[in-house]
Coordinates of C-alpha atoms in Angstrom, one line a residue:
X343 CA 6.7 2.5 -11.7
X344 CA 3.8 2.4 -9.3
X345 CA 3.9 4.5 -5.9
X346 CA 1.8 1.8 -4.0
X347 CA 3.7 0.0 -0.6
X348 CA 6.2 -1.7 -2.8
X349 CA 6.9 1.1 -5.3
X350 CA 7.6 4.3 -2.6
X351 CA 9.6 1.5 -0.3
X352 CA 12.0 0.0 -3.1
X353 CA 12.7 3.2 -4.9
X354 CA 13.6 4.9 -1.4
X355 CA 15.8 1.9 -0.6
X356 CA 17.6 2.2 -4.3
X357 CA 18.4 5.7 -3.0
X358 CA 19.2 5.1 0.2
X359 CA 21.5 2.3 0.0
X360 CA 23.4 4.0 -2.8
X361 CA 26.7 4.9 -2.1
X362 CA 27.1 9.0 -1.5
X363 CA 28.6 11.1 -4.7
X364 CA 28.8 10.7 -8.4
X365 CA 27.2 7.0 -8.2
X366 CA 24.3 7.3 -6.6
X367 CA 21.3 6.3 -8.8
X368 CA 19.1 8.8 -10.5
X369 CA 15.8 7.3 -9.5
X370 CA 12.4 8.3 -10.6
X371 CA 9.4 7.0 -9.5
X372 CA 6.2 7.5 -11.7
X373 CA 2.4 7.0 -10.3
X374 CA -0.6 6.8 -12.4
X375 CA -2.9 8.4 -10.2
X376 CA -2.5 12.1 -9.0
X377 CA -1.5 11.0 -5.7
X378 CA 0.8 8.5 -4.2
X379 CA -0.2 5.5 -1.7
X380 CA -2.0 3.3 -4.1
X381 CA -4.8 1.4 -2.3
X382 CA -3.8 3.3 0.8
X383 CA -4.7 7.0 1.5
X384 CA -4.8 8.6 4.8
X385 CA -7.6 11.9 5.1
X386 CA -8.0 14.1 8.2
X387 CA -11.9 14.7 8.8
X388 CA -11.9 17.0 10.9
X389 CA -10.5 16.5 13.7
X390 CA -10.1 12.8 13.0
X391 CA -7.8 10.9 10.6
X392 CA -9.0 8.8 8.3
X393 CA -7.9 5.6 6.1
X394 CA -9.9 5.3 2.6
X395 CA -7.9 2.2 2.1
X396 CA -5.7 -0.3 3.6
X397 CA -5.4 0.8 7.6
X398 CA -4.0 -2.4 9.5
X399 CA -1.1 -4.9 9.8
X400 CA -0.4 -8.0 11.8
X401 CA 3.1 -7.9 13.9
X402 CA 4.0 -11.1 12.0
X403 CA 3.6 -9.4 8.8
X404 CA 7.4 -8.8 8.6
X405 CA 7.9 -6.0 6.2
X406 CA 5.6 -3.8 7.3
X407 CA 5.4 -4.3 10.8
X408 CA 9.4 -4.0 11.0
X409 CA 9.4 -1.5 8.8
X410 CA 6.7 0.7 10.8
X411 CA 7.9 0.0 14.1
X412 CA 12.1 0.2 13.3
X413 CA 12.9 1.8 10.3
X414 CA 10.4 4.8 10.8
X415 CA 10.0 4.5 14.4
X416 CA 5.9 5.5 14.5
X417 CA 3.8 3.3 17.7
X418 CA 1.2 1.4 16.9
X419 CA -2.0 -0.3 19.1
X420 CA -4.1 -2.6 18.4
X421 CA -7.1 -2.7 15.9
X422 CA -9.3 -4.2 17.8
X423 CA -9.7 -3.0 21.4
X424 CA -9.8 -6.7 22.4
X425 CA -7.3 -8.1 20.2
X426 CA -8.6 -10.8 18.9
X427 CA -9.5 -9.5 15.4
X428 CA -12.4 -12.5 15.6
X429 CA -14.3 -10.6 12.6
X430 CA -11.4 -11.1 9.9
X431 CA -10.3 -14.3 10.9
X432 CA -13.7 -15.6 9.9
X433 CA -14.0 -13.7 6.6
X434 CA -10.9 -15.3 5.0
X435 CA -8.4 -18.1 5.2
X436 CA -5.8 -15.9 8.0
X437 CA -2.5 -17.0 7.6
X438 CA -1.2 -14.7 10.5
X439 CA -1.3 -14.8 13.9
X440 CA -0.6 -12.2 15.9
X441 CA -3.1 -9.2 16.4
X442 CA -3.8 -6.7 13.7
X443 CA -2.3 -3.0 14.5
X444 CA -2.9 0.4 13.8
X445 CA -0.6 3.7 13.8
X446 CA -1.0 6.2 16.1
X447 CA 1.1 9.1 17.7
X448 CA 2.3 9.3 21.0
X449 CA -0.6 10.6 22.5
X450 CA -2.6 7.3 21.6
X451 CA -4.0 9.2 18.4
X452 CA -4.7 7.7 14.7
X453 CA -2.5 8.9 12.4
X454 CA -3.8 6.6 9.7
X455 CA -1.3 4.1 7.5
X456 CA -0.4 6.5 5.0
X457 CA 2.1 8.2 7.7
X458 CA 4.1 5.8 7.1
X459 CA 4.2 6.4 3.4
X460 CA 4.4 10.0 3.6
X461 CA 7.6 9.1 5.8
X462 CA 9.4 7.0 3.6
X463 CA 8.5 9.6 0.3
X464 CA 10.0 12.6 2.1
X465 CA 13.2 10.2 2.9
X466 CA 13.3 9.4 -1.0
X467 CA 13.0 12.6 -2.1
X468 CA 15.4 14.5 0.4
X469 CA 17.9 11.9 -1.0
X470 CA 17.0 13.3 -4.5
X471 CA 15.1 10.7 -5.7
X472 CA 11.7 12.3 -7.5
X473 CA 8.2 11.6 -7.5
X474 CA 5.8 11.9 -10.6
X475 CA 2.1 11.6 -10.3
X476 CA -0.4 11.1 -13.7
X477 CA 2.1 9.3 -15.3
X478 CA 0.3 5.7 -16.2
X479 CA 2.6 3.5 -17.7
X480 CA 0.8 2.4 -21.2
X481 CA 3.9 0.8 -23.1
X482 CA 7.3 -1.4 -22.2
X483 CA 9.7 -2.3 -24.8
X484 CA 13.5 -3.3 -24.7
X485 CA 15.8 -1.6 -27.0
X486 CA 19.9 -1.8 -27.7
X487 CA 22.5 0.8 -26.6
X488 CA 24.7 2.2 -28.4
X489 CA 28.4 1.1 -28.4
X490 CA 30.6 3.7 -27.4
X491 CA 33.5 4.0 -29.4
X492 CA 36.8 1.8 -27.6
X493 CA 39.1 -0.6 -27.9
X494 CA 37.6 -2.4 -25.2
X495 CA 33.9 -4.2 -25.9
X496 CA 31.9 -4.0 -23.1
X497 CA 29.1 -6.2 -23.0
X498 CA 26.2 -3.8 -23.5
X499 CA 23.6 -3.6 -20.8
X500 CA 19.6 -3.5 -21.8
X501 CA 18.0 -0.1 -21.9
X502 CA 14.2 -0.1 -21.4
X503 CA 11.9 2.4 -23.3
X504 CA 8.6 3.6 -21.4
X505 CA 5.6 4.8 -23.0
X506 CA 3.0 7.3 -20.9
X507 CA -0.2 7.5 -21.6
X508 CA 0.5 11.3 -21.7
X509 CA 2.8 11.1 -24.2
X510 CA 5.9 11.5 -22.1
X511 CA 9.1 8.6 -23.0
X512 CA 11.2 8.0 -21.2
X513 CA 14.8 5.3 -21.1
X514 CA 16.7 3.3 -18.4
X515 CA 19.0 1.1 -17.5
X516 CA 16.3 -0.8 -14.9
X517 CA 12.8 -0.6 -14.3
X518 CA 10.9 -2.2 -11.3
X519 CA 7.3 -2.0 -11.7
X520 CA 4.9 -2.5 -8.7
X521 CA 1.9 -2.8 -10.2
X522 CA -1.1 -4.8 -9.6
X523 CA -1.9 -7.0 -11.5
X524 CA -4.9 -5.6 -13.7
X525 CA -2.5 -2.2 -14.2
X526 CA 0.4 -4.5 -15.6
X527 CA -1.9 -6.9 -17.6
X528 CA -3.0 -3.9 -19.6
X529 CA 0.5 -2.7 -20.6
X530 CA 1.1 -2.7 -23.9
X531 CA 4.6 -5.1 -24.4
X532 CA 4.8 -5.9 -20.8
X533 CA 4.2 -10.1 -21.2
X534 CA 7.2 -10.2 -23.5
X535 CA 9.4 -8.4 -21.1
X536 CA 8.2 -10.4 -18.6
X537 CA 8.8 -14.0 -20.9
X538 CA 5.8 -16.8 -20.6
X539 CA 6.9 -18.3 -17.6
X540 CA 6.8 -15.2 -15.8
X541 CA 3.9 -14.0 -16.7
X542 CA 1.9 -17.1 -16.0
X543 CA 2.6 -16.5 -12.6
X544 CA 0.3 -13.3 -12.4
X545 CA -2.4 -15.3 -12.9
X546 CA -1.6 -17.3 -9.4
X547 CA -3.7 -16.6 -6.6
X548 CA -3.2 -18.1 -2.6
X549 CA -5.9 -16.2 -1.1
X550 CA -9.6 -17.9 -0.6
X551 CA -12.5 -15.3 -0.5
X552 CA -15.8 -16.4 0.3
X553 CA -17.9 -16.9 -2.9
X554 CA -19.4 -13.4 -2.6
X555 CA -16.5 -12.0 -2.4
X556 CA -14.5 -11.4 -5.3
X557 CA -10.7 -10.3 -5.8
X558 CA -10.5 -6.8 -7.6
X559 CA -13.9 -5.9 -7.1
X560 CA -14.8 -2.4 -6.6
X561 CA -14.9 -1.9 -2.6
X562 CA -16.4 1.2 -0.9
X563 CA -15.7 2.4 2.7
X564 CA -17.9 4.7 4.7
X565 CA -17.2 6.3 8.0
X566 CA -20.1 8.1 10.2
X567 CA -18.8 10.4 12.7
X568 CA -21.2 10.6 16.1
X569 CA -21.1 12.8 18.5
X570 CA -22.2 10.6 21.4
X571 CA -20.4 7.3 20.3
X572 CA -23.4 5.2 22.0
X573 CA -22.1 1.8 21.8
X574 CA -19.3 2.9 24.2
X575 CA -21.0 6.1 26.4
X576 CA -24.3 3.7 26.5
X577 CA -24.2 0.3 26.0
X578 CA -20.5 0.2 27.0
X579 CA -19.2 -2.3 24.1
X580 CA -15.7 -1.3 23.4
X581 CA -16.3 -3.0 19.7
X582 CA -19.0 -4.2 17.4
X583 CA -19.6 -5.9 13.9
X584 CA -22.6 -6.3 11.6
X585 CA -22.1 -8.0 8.4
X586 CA -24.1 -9.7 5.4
X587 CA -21.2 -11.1 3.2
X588 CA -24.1 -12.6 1.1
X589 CA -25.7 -9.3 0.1
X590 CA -24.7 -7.8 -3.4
X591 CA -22.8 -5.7 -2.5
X592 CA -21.8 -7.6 1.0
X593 CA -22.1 -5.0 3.9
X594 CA -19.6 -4.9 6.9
X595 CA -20.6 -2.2 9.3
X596 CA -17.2 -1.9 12.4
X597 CA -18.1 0.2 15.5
X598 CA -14.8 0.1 16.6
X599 CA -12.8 1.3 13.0
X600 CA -12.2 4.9 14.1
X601 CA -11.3 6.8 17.0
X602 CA -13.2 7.3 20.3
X603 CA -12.4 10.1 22.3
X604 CA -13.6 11.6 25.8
X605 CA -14.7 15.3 25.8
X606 CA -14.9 17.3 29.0
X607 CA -18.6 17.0 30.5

């Protein structure tokens, strides 16, 4: 349940890794929203693409990076023209340290960090796994098997029941759910699935924002599109940042987030 990063890559790897035939899992994965790629989504604007959302990794984060670069096999550059990625390291306490990247094709072109989504979702569903947007998951609740009729007793494995906020219910043997943590907080059952000492560790939190920067808080990105880009045709600064992080909300304006490119004459 939830077709963010985490959901699309486990339930393509439960597929994947399944043995060919009769065994192979039946896998479903359900999103609440009407599209998959939870806080990232990856739009063409005209001629350029896009990223609503999340955009950029760090080589040293391992399961992305690896998983961008190896599994999928897309090339990637880096953010920042310069490499540094000065502008983040001061915002929050970095805990990586190796520049942050971006994927593009092999003509040096964004392709945005959804392609790498969209990549692993067509993997998952040509192995027959399948995809169900609009499904928010409202209610979790255990329930007991039936025993087949034998002479041998065969422990009995947990079923789990889902409830869908559109009325749909549905049962299986295992349930993952990548959700974040405001999603699963509201689901009706899920801290007794979970058990205490489980869920008291959703409320644990390793990253340090600045004090007018909160976690979860609504977030808006804007992108202007020039036709002369002037900071590089006439002032020649490859990159640029303006921020007020004490502003309500806080304002970070970065010339250098999209595409440049060179036009005949």
């Amino acid at each position: 349940v939830g077709a963010g990063w985490a959901g699309i890559y486990t339930a393509w790897r439960l597929i994947a890794d399944a043995p060919e035939g009769n065994s192979r899992p039946s896998v479903c994965l359900f999103e609440a929203y009407h599209r998959p790629g939870g806080r990232t989504y990856s739009t063409r604007l005209g001629d350029y693409v896009v990223d609503a959302g999340a955009y950029r990794f760090a080589r040293d984060m391992y399961l992305p990076a690896d998983l961008i670069t190896h599994a999928l096999g897309f090339r990637s550059v880096c953010y920042d023209p310069t490499c540094h990625d000065d502008d983040v390291r001061k915002e929050v306490a970095w805990p990586y340290e190796l520049p942050l990247m971006k994927v593009v094709d092999f003509q040096g072109r964004h392709v945005g960090y959804g392609a790498a989504l969209e990549a692993m979702l067509s993997r998952f569903e040509e192995a027959g796994g399948i995809l169900i947007t609009g499904a928010r998951l409202a209610r979790i609740s255990q329930a007991t098997p039936r025993q087949q009729s034998s002479a041998v007793k065969v422990p009995l494995q947990p079923v789990w029941r889902l409830g869908f906020a559109d009325g749909r219910d549905v049962t299986s043997a295992m349930v993952l759910l990548n959700l974040p943590r405001p999603a699963l907080k509201r689901v009706e059952g899920a801290e007794q699935a979970f058990g205490k000492e489980r869920w008291a560790a959703l409320s644990c939190n390793l990253r340090e924002f600045p004090g007018t920067l909160k976690e979860g808080a609504t977030t808006t990105k804007v992108y202007a599109v020039y036709e002369d880009a002037w900071w590089v045709s006439r002032l020649g600064i490859l990159r640029g940042l303006r921020e007020n992080l004490t502003t309500a909300p806080p304002v970070s304006i970065h010339y250098h987030d999209g595409e440049v490119l060179c036009s005949d004459g």
